[in-house]
Structures are given as structure tokens and as C-alpha cells.
Amino acid sequence: MPSQRRFLVTGIADAHSLALQSARTLKDSGAELVCAGLGMTDHHSDVSEAGQRYLTETFEAFQAVVAKELGADTPTVVLDASLDGAIADACESLRSRDLALDGFVHAIAMDRTIRRGVAQPLLEVSREDFLHCLDVSAYSLLALTRELLAHGALREGASIVALSYLGAERSMSHAYRNIGVAKAALERVSRELAFELGPSHGIRVNCVRFSPYAASRAGGAIPELVSAVEKAEAAAPLGNASPRSLAREVAHLLSADLDVTGTVRHVDGGYHTTA
């Protein structure tokens, strides 16, 4: 096995993304990184011109953030987690560039029921939007893992860490309805993958729940999250955890020879222990 470990980090949208903090910590520990971002692929042929422009600009912005924060030499790959063909192409790109992985960070989520600062009540969520959220936020963990293995891009003994939230277990005071259901599914998928992949490949799969966080693009879109951050800061025994603390836990779970799998870890200052 190579001395320098290599990890794929997904979900970097901007300079405030939690995934980016994890990437920085992994790089500081000596790991090699590959970063995946949403962008235009051959599988977007039916997308409107506006959609194509959005995908192109999104990927360019992602590449700019990666280059600035992690170094211009950091490899990147296009990944649309909602399209099987795009996932397969991304994994083939890793294989063809000899970028086999020792693990990856799953920080992908999307909920179309949160728009312009308003979240739909769960009873008003359409079947299409419900399934889309599950697809992108939970099924993508399964789909990406499967394709990485099929393309020989995920090494034996690798580790997978998915980012989750307490809203997977509880009804929150702020709007976390549809995505909360998807995060619950994500955690359940991670446990099943841990059960299957441990005996077959020695691969570990874990989730980490973080404090409410409003600084990122995703967090900033959730209604009432700022007040939820303040509430958690007051209620948590240690106050809210920092992104740096989350990143250290992610790096720990990705470390070699750690006999921990199928778990949901809390990095939230103890907020999950409060009523």
C-alpha cells in the first residue's frame, strides 16, 4: 500500500463548506486529495441552456475554490450524484488517472423543497421532490461506493465518512423536514454498507453529525437556522462544535487500522444529549 493515502472529498460548494474544512485537515495530515464537484457531463444532454450554464459556472466556481484553498495541483473530477452514468464516468476518470482511493467523504445533499428561505411542510412535499432528495442525499452514498468498487478505484481497507445531522433522528425547531428524512436514510444506508463491506473488502463506513451550521451555502438556505445555532450554542454542554473539530473527527475516522464502523458519531458539543 502506498505511504501517502488518498481521499476523495465531495460537497465543496464554497469557501465555507464543511467538506472544505475536512479537506484542509486531511491535506495538513499529509493525505493526497481528489475533489469532486457538480458540473456539466455528457449525461446532461436534455438540460436547458440555462441549466447548462448553471452547471458550467458551478464547476468553474468549485475549481476556483479548490485551487485557492487546497492548491492548483489538486485533482478534480465532475460528479453529478443524481445520474448513474455521471457517477460511473467520474469513477472511470479516477481509474484512468491512477487515482485509487483510500476512502472518501460524502457531503452531498440537496432538498428542492427549501426555496427562497421557505421550507415546505412535509405533507406538501411532492413525490418527485421527496424522491429527488432521497436520491441525491442518501442513495448517492450507495451509488458512488458501488461504482468506485466496480472501477477498482476504492482500495481494500478503505474508509467512508458521510456527513449527517441530528435532524436525522429528531424533529428540529427549525425547518429540516424533507432533508431530515433523507439524512435518516443516509445513516441507515451507511450501516448496511458497513455490514456488507467489512467482511468483503475490509471497508469501514461511518457517519458524523455536526452542530447546526449556517455559514455554508447549504446551511444558509435553511429557514430559521441562525436562531437554531444560537439555541444549540446555549444548550450544548460545550457550546457548538467548530468546523475544525468536525474535520478532525472525519480525519480520525478515515485513518488507517481503525476498528470502527457502522457508527454515527456526534461532534456537536454534546447538544444531542439535551432534551
mmCIF file of C-alpha atoms in Angstrom:
data_model
loop_
_atom_site.group_PDB
_atom_site.id
_atom_site.type_symbol
_atom_site.label_atom_id
_atom_site.label_comp_id
_atom_site.label_asym_id
_atom_site.label_seq_id
_atom_site.Cartn_x
_atom_site.Cartn_y
_atom_site.Cartn_z
ATOM 1 C CA MET A 1 0.000 0.000 0.000
ATOM 2 C CA PRO A 2 1.381 3.456 -0.836
ATOM 3 C CA SER A 3 2.738 5.500 2.070
ATOM 4 C CA GLN A 4 0.642 8.542 1.152
ATOM 5 C CA ARG A 5 -3.065 7.958 1.488
ATOM 6 C CA ARG A 6 -5.512 9.485 -0.979
ATOM 7 C CA PHE A 7 -9.097 10.578 -0.324
ATOM 8 C CA LEU A 8 -11.946 11.872 -2.439
ATOM 9 C CA VAL A 9 -13.828 14.816 -0.937
ATOM 10 C CA THR A 10 -17.282 15.631 -2.286
ATOM 11 C CA GLY A 11 -19.601 18.514 -1.484
ATOM 12 C CA ILE A 12 -17.267 21.524 -1.668
ATOM 13 C CA ALA A 13 -19.503 24.361 -2.822
ATOM 14 C CA ASP A 14 -17.719 27.425 -1.466
ATOM 15 C CA ALA A 15 -15.016 28.570 0.942
ATOM 16 C CA HIS A 16 -17.336 27.969 3.927
ATOM 17 C CA SER A 17 -18.254 24.366 3.080
ATOM 18 C CA LEU A 18 -17.743 21.875 5.879
ATOM 19 C CA ALA A 19 -16.304 19.494 3.303
ATOM 20 C CA LEU A 20 -13.561 22.018 2.552
ATOM 21 C CA GLN A 21 -12.526 22.172 6.203
ATOM 22 C CA SER A 22 -12.245 18.384 6.218
ATOM 23 C CA ALA A 23 -10.183 18.540 3.039
ATOM 24 C CA ARG A 24 -7.808 21.075 4.595
ATOM 25 C CA THR A 25 -7.308 18.907 7.677
ATOM 26 C CA LEU A 26 -6.669 15.818 5.575
ATOM 27 C CA LYS A 27 -4.135 17.705 3.477
ATOM 28 C CA ASP A 28 -2.407 19.051 6.593
ATOM 29 C CA SER A 29 -2.095 15.472 7.846
ATOM 30 C CA GLY A 30 -0.196 14.525 4.678
ATOM 31 C CA ALA A 31 -3.000 12.970 2.655
ATOM 32 C CA GLU A 32 -3.384 13.432 -1.081
ATOM 33 C CA LEU A 33 -6.754 14.787 -2.177
ATOM 34 C CA VAL A 34 -9.123 14.461 -5.109
ATOM 35 C CA CYS A 35 -12.169 16.741 -5.072
ATOM 36 C CA ALA A 36 -15.474 16.139 -6.852
ATOM 37 C CA GLY A 37 -17.893 18.894 -7.816
ATOM 38 C CA LEU A 38 -21.140 19.284 -9.689
ATOM 39 C CA GLY A 39 -20.734 20.200 -13.343
ATOM 40 C CA MET A 40 -21.746 19.562 -16.932
ATOM 41 C CA THR A 41 -21.355 15.988 -18.206
ATOM 42 C CA ASP A 42 -22.241 14.001 -21.328
ATOM 43 C CA HIS A 43 -25.316 12.800 -19.432
ATOM 44 C CA HIS A 44 -26.900 16.268 -19.321
ATOM 45 C CA SER A 45 -27.961 16.315 -22.966
ATOM 46 C CA ASP A 46 -31.584 17.196 -22.154
ATOM 47 C CA VAL A 47 -30.708 20.168 -19.935
ATOM 48 C CA SER A 48 -31.806 23.660 -20.994
ATOM 49 C CA GLU A 49 -29.284 26.329 -21.950
ATOM 50 C CA ALA A 50 -29.815 27.980 -18.587
ATOM 51 C CA GLY A 51 -29.206 24.639 -16.879
ATOM 52 C CA GLN A 52 -26.052 24.036 -18.875
ATOM 53 C CA ARG A 53 -24.804 27.491 -17.975
ATOM 54 C CA TYR A 54 -25.525 26.859 -14.294
ATOM 55 C CA LEU A 55 -23.676 23.532 -14.312
ATOM 56 C CA THR A 56 -20.685 25.001 -16.125
ATOM 57 C CA GLU A 57 -20.450 28.024 -13.849
ATOM 58 C CA THR A 58 -20.908 25.847 -10.746
ATOM 59 C CA PHE A 59 -17.998 23.620 -11.711
ATOM 60 C CA GLU A 60 -15.782 26.586 -12.569
ATOM 61 C CA ALA A 61 -16.526 28.149 -9.174
ATOM 62 C CA PHE A 62 -15.803 24.808 -7.474
ATOM 63 C CA GLN A 63 -12.466 24.507 -9.268
ATOM 64 C CA ALA A 64 -11.543 28.059 -8.268
ATOM 65 C CA VAL A 65 -12.256 27.351 -4.586
ATOM 66 C CA VAL A 66 -10.269 24.107 -4.679
ATOM 67 C CA ALA A 67 -7.311 25.763 -6.398
ATOM 68 C CA LYS A 68 -7.270 28.683 -3.965
ATOM 69 C CA GLU A 69 -7.834 26.743 -0.757
ATOM 70 C CA LEU A 70 -6.144 23.394 -1.474
ATOM 71 C CA GLY A 71 -3.683 24.133 -4.259
ATOM 72 C CA ALA A 72 -3.875 24.387 -8.036
ATOM 73 C CA ASP A 73 -2.380 20.911 -8.362
ATOM 74 C CA THR A 74 -5.320 19.249 -6.544
ATOM 75 C CA PRO A 75 -7.046 16.862 -8.982
ATOM 76 C CA THR A 76 -10.758 17.457 -9.574
ATOM 77 C CA VAL A 77 -13.500 15.414 -11.177
ATOM 78 C CA VAL A 78 -17.031 16.234 -12.336
ATOM 79 C CA LEU A 79 -19.710 14.424 -10.342
ATOM 80 C CA ASP A 80 -23.488 14.637 -10.602
ATOM 81 C CA ALA A 81 -24.641 12.266 -7.870
ATOM 82 C CA SER A 82 -28.158 12.052 -9.338
ATOM 83 C CA LEU A 83 -27.044 10.361 -12.578
ATOM 84 C CA ASP A 84 -25.679 6.822 -12.649
ATOM 85 C CA GLY A 85 -23.820 7.468 -15.884
ATOM 86 C CA ALA A 86 -22.144 10.572 -14.482
ATOM 87 C CA ILE A 87 -21.082 8.670 -11.364
ATOM 88 C CA ALA A 88 -19.657 5.869 -13.497
ATOM 89 C CA ASP A 89 -17.755 8.366 -15.652
ATOM 90 C CA ALA A 90 -16.293 10.056 -12.584
ATOM 91 C CA CYS A 91 -15.086 6.720 -11.219
ATOM 92 C CA GLU A 92 -13.636 5.738 -14.593
ATOM 93 C CA SER A 93 -11.815 9.078 -14.670
ATOM 94 C CA LEU A 94 -10.226 8.258 -11.318
ATOM 95 C CA ARG A 95 -9.212 4.799 -12.521
ATOM 96 C CA SER A 96 -7.766 6.053 -15.809
ATOM 97 C CA ARG A 97 -5.721 8.708 -13.974
ATOM 98 C CA ASP A 98 -4.434 6.126 -11.486
ATOM 99 C CA LEU A 99 -6.143 7.888 -8.584
ATOM 100 C CA ALA A 100 -7.188 4.914 -6.481
ATOM 101 C CA LEU A 101 -8.671 5.968 -3.143
ATOM 102 C CA ASP A 102 -8.186 5.011 0.485
ATOM 103 C CA GLY A 103 -11.585 6.450 1.251
ATOM 104 C CA PHE A 104 -13.941 9.329 0.636
ATOM 105 C CA VAL A 105 -16.024 11.989 2.356
ATOM 106 C CA HIS A 106 -19.697 12.040 1.377
ATOM 107 C CA ALA A 107 -21.005 15.583 1.857
ATOM 108 C CA ILE A 108 -23.663 15.611 -0.845
ATOM 109 C CA ALA A 109 -27.221 16.771 -0.159
ATOM 110 C CA MET A 110 -29.998 18.564 -1.997
ATOM 111 C CA ASP A 111 -33.547 19.437 -0.989
ATOM 112 C CA ARG A 112 -35.655 21.243 -3.561
ATOM 113 C CA THR A 113 -38.442 21.827 -1.011
ATOM 114 C CA ILE A 114 -36.370 24.615 0.556
ATOM 115 C CA ARG A 115 -36.633 27.601 -1.744
ATOM 116 C CA ARG A 116 -36.006 31.287 -1.110
ATOM 117 C CA GLY A 117 -35.834 30.792 2.638
ATOM 118 C CA VAL A 118 -39.089 28.827 2.890
ATOM 119 C CA ALA A 119 -39.370 25.106 3.626
ATOM 120 C CA GLN A 120 -42.477 23.176 2.647
ATOM 121 C CA PRO A 121 -44.292 21.203 5.350
ATOM 122 C CA LEU A 122 -43.714 17.502 4.787
ATOM 123 C CA LEU A 123 -47.395 16.953 3.912
ATOM 124 C CA GLU A 124 -46.978 19.328 0.975
ATOM 125 C CA VAL A 125 -43.834 17.701 -0.448
ATOM 126 C CA SER A 126 -44.443 16.130 -3.838
ATOM 127 C CA ARG A 127 -43.422 12.581 -4.636
ATOM 128 C CA GLU A 128 -40.924 13.938 -7.153
ATOM 129 C CA ASP A 129 -39.218 16.282 -4.694
ATOM 130 C CA PHE A 130 -39.237 13.662 -1.925
ATOM 131 C CA LEU A 131 -37.561 11.061 -4.131
ATOM 132 C CA HIS A 132 -35.098 13.581 -5.571
ATOM 133 C CA CYS A 133 -33.946 14.488 -2.067
ATOM 134 C CA LEU A 134 -33.533 10.813 -1.154
ATOM 135 C CA ASP A 135 -31.715 10.181 -4.421
ATOM 136 C CA VAL A 136 -29.136 12.923 -4.086
ATOM 137 C CA SER A 137 -28.738 12.950 -0.303
ATOM 138 C CA ALA A 138 -28.837 9.226 0.548
ATOM 139 C CA TYR A 139 -28.827 6.889 -2.447
ATOM 140 C CA SER A 140 -25.749 8.687 -3.792
ATOM 141 C CA LEU A 141 -23.675 7.129 -0.996
ATOM 142 C CA LEU A 142 -24.628 3.677 -2.206
ATOM 143 C CA ALA A 143 -24.271 4.522 -5.896
ATOM 144 C CA LEU A 144 -20.856 6.162 -5.526
ATOM 145 C CA THR A 145 -19.487 3.342 -3.376
ATOM 146 C CA ARG A 146 -20.694 0.713 -5.829
ATOM 147 C CA GLU A 147 -19.170 2.429 -8.865
ATOM 148 C CA LEU A 148 -15.855 3.116 -7.131
ATOM 149 C CA LEU A 149 -15.583 -0.579 -6.322
ATOM 150 C CA ALA A 150 -16.677 -1.641 -9.813
ATOM 151 C CA HIS A 151 -13.963 0.544 -11.374
ATOM 152 C CA GLY A 152 -11.255 -0.607 -8.983
ATOM 153 C CA ALA A 153 -10.933 2.927 -7.606
ATOM 154 C CA LEU A 154 -11.536 2.115 -3.907
ATOM 155 C CA ARG A 155 -8.816 0.139 -2.175
ATOM 156 C CA GLU A 156 -9.268 -2.741 0.245
ATOM 157 C CA GLY A 157 -9.420 -1.459 3.814
ATOM 158 C CA ALA A 158 -10.701 1.958 2.746
ATOM 159 C CA SER A 159 -12.862 4.183 4.949
ATOM 160 C CA ILE A 160 -16.013 6.146 4.090
ATOM 161 C CA VAL A 161 -17.399 9.022 6.147
ATOM 162 C CA ALA A 162 -20.775 10.664 5.474
ATOM 163 C CA LEU A 163 -21.866 13.978 6.991
ATOM 164 C CA SER A 164 -25.240 13.931 8.746
ATOM 165 C CA TYR A 165 -27.161 15.925 11.338
ATOM 166 C CA LEU A 166 -29.268 15.446 14.460
ATOM 167 C CA GLY A 167 -32.314 16.165 12.293
ATOM 168 C CA ALA A 168 -31.998 12.594 11.022
ATOM 169 C CA GLU A 169 -33.262 11.452 14.415
ATOM 170 C CA ARG A 170 -35.332 14.303 15.814
ATOM 171 C CA SER A 171 -37.865 16.841 14.655
ATOM 172 C CA MET A 172 -35.962 20.106 14.860
ATOM 173 C CA SER A 173 -37.251 23.535 15.853
ATOM 174 C CA HIS A 174 -36.009 24.886 12.527
ATOM 175 C CA ALA A 175 -37.051 23.644 9.098
ATOM 176 C CA TYR A 176 -35.362 20.288 8.483
ATOM 177 C CA ARG A 177 -38.273 18.223 7.311
ATOM 178 C CA ASN A 178 -37.728 16.552 3.964
ATOM 179 C CA ILE A 179 -33.938 16.567 4.237
ATOM 180 C CA GLY A 180 -34.225 15.096 7.740
ATOM 181 C CA VAL A 181 -35.938 12.037 6.282
ATOM 182 C CA ALA A 182 -33.166 11.767 3.684
ATOM 183 C CA LYS A 183 -30.444 12.044 6.332
ATOM 184 C CA ALA A 184 -32.121 9.248 8.289
ATOM 185 C CA ALA A 185 -31.958 7.133 5.139
ATOM 186 C CA LEU A 186 -28.310 8.117 4.650
ATOM 187 C CA GLU A 187 -27.435 6.852 8.119
ATOM 188 C CA ARG A 188 -29.329 3.610 7.537
ATOM 189 C CA VAL A 189 -27.560 3.088 4.203
ATOM 190 C CA SER A 190 -24.206 3.655 5.901
ATOM 191 C CA ARG A 191 -24.923 0.952 8.475
ATOM 192 C CA GLU A 192 -25.926 -1.567 5.817
ATOM 193 C CA LEU A 193 -22.820 -0.769 3.769
ATOM 194 C CA ALA A 194 -20.689 -1.210 6.874
ATOM 195 C CA PHE A 195 -22.289 -4.633 7.413
ATOM 196 C CA GLU A 196 -21.691 -5.686 3.809
ATOM 197 C CA LEU A 197 -18.324 -4.125 3.037
ATOM 198 C CA GLY A 198 -16.496 -5.028 6.238
ATOM 199 C CA PRO A 199 -16.366 -8.783 5.567
ATOM 200 C CA SER A 200 -15.978 -8.470 1.794
ATOM 201 C CA HIS A 201 -13.467 -5.607 1.484
ATOM 202 C CA GLY A 202 -12.411 -4.554 4.963
ATOM 203 C CA ILE A 203 -14.059 -1.191 4.244
ATOM 204 C CA ARG A 204 -15.403 0.918 7.113
ATOM 205 C CA VAL A 205 -18.445 3.214 6.830
ATOM 206 C CA ASN A 206 -19.418 5.803 9.426
ATOM 207 C CA CYS A 207 -21.493 8.989 9.762
ATOM 208 C CA VAL A 208 -20.773 12.178 11.677
ATOM 209 C CA ARG A 209 -23.475 14.539 12.944
ATOM 210 C CA PHE A 210 -22.341 18.135 13.342
ATOM 211 C CA SER A 211 -23.708 21.153 15.193
ATOM 212 C CA PRO A 212 -26.212 23.365 13.322
ATOM 213 C CA TYR A 213 -24.113 25.450 10.943
ATOM 214 C CA ALA A 214 -25.377 28.428 8.981
ATOM 215 C CA ALA A 215 -22.164 29.731 7.397
ATOM 216 C CA SER A 216 -22.183 27.429 4.391
ATOM 217 C CA ARG A 217 -24.330 27.897 1.284
ATOM 218 C CA ALA A 218 -26.414 24.839 2.183
ATOM 219 C CA GLY A 219 -26.883 25.857 5.810
ATOM 220 C CA GLY A 220 -27.649 29.433 4.921
ATOM 221 C CA ALA A 221 -30.589 28.285 2.792
ATOM 222 C CA ILE A 222 -32.363 26.603 5.715
ATOM 223 C CA PRO A 223 -35.003 28.859 7.308
ATOM 224 C CA GLU A 224 -34.503 29.778 10.990
ATOM 225 C CA LEU A 225 -31.126 28.035 11.154
ATOM 226 C CA VAL A 226 -29.368 31.107 12.555
ATOM 227 C CA SER A 227 -31.652 31.074 15.590
ATOM 228 C CA ALA A 228 -31.143 27.303 15.859
ATOM 229 C CA VAL A 229 -27.375 27.861 16.002
ATOM 230 C CA GLU A 230 -27.883 30.289 18.888
ATOM 231 C CA LYS A 231 -30.205 27.862 20.675
ATOM 232 C CA ALA A 232 -27.726 24.992 20.343
ATOM 233 C CA GLU A 233 -24.846 27.195 21.494
ATOM 234 C CA ALA A 234 -26.745 27.912 24.701
ATOM 235 C CA ALA A 235 -27.982 24.361 25.272
ATOM 236 C CA ALA A 236 -24.918 22.268 24.362
ATOM 237 C CA PRO A 237 -22.672 21.486 27.355
ATOM 238 C CA LEU A 238 -19.622 22.637 25.397
ATOM 239 C CA GLY A 239 -21.372 25.045 23.070
ATOM 240 C CA ASN A 240 -21.429 24.426 19.331
ATOM 241 C CA ALA A 241 -18.544 22.480 17.848
ATOM 242 C CA SER A 242 -16.252 24.193 15.377
ATOM 243 C CA PRO A 243 -15.798 23.073 11.763
ATOM 244 C CA ARG A 244 -12.223 22.286 12.764
ATOM 245 C CA SER A 245 -13.482 19.776 15.346
ATOM 246 C CA LEU A 246 -15.669 18.132 12.730
ATOM 247 C CA ALA A 247 -12.737 17.926 10.340
ATOM 248 C CA ARG A 248 -10.531 16.283 12.977
ATOM 249 C CA GLU A 249 -13.188 13.632 13.613
ATOM 250 C CA VAL A 250 -13.582 12.982 9.883
ATOM 251 C CA ALA A 251 -9.815 12.616 9.537
ATOM 252 C CA HIS A 252 -9.762 10.284 12.543
ATOM 253 C CA LEU A 253 -12.423 8.025 11.043
ATOM 254 C CA LEU A 254 -10.503 7.955 7.753
ATOM 255 C CA SER A 255 -7.264 6.932 9.430
ATOM 256 C CA ALA A 256 -5.789 3.508 8.775
ATOM 257 C CA ASP A 257 -6.264 0.493 11.042
ATOM 258 C CA LEU A 258 -9.192 1.922 12.995
ATOM 259 C CA ASP A 259 -11.671 -0.774 14.004
ATOM 260 C CA VAL A 260 -14.726 1.500 13.989
ATOM 261 C CA THR A 261 -17.577 1.013 11.536
ATOM 262 C CA GLY A 262 -21.352 1.309 11.327
ATOM 263 C CA THR A 263 -21.429 4.180 13.815
ATOM 264 C CA VAL A 264 -22.984 7.639 13.979
ATOM 265 C CA ARG A 265 -20.608 9.991 15.793
ATOM 266 C CA HIS A 266 -21.661 13.324 17.295
ATOM 267 C CA VAL A 267 -19.468 16.403 17.016
ATOM 268 C CA ASP A 268 -21.877 18.945 18.442
ATOM 269 C CA GLY A 269 -20.577 19.994 21.862
ATOM 270 C CA GLY A 270 -22.946 17.469 23.454
ATOM 271 C CA TYR A 271 -26.086 19.077 22.022
ATOM 272 C CA HIS A 272 -27.521 15.627 21.204
ATOM 273 C CA THR A 273 -27.652 14.854 24.942
ATOM 274 C CA THR A 274 -30.063 17.715 25.654
ATOM 275 C CA ALA A 275 -33.829 17.394 25.619
#
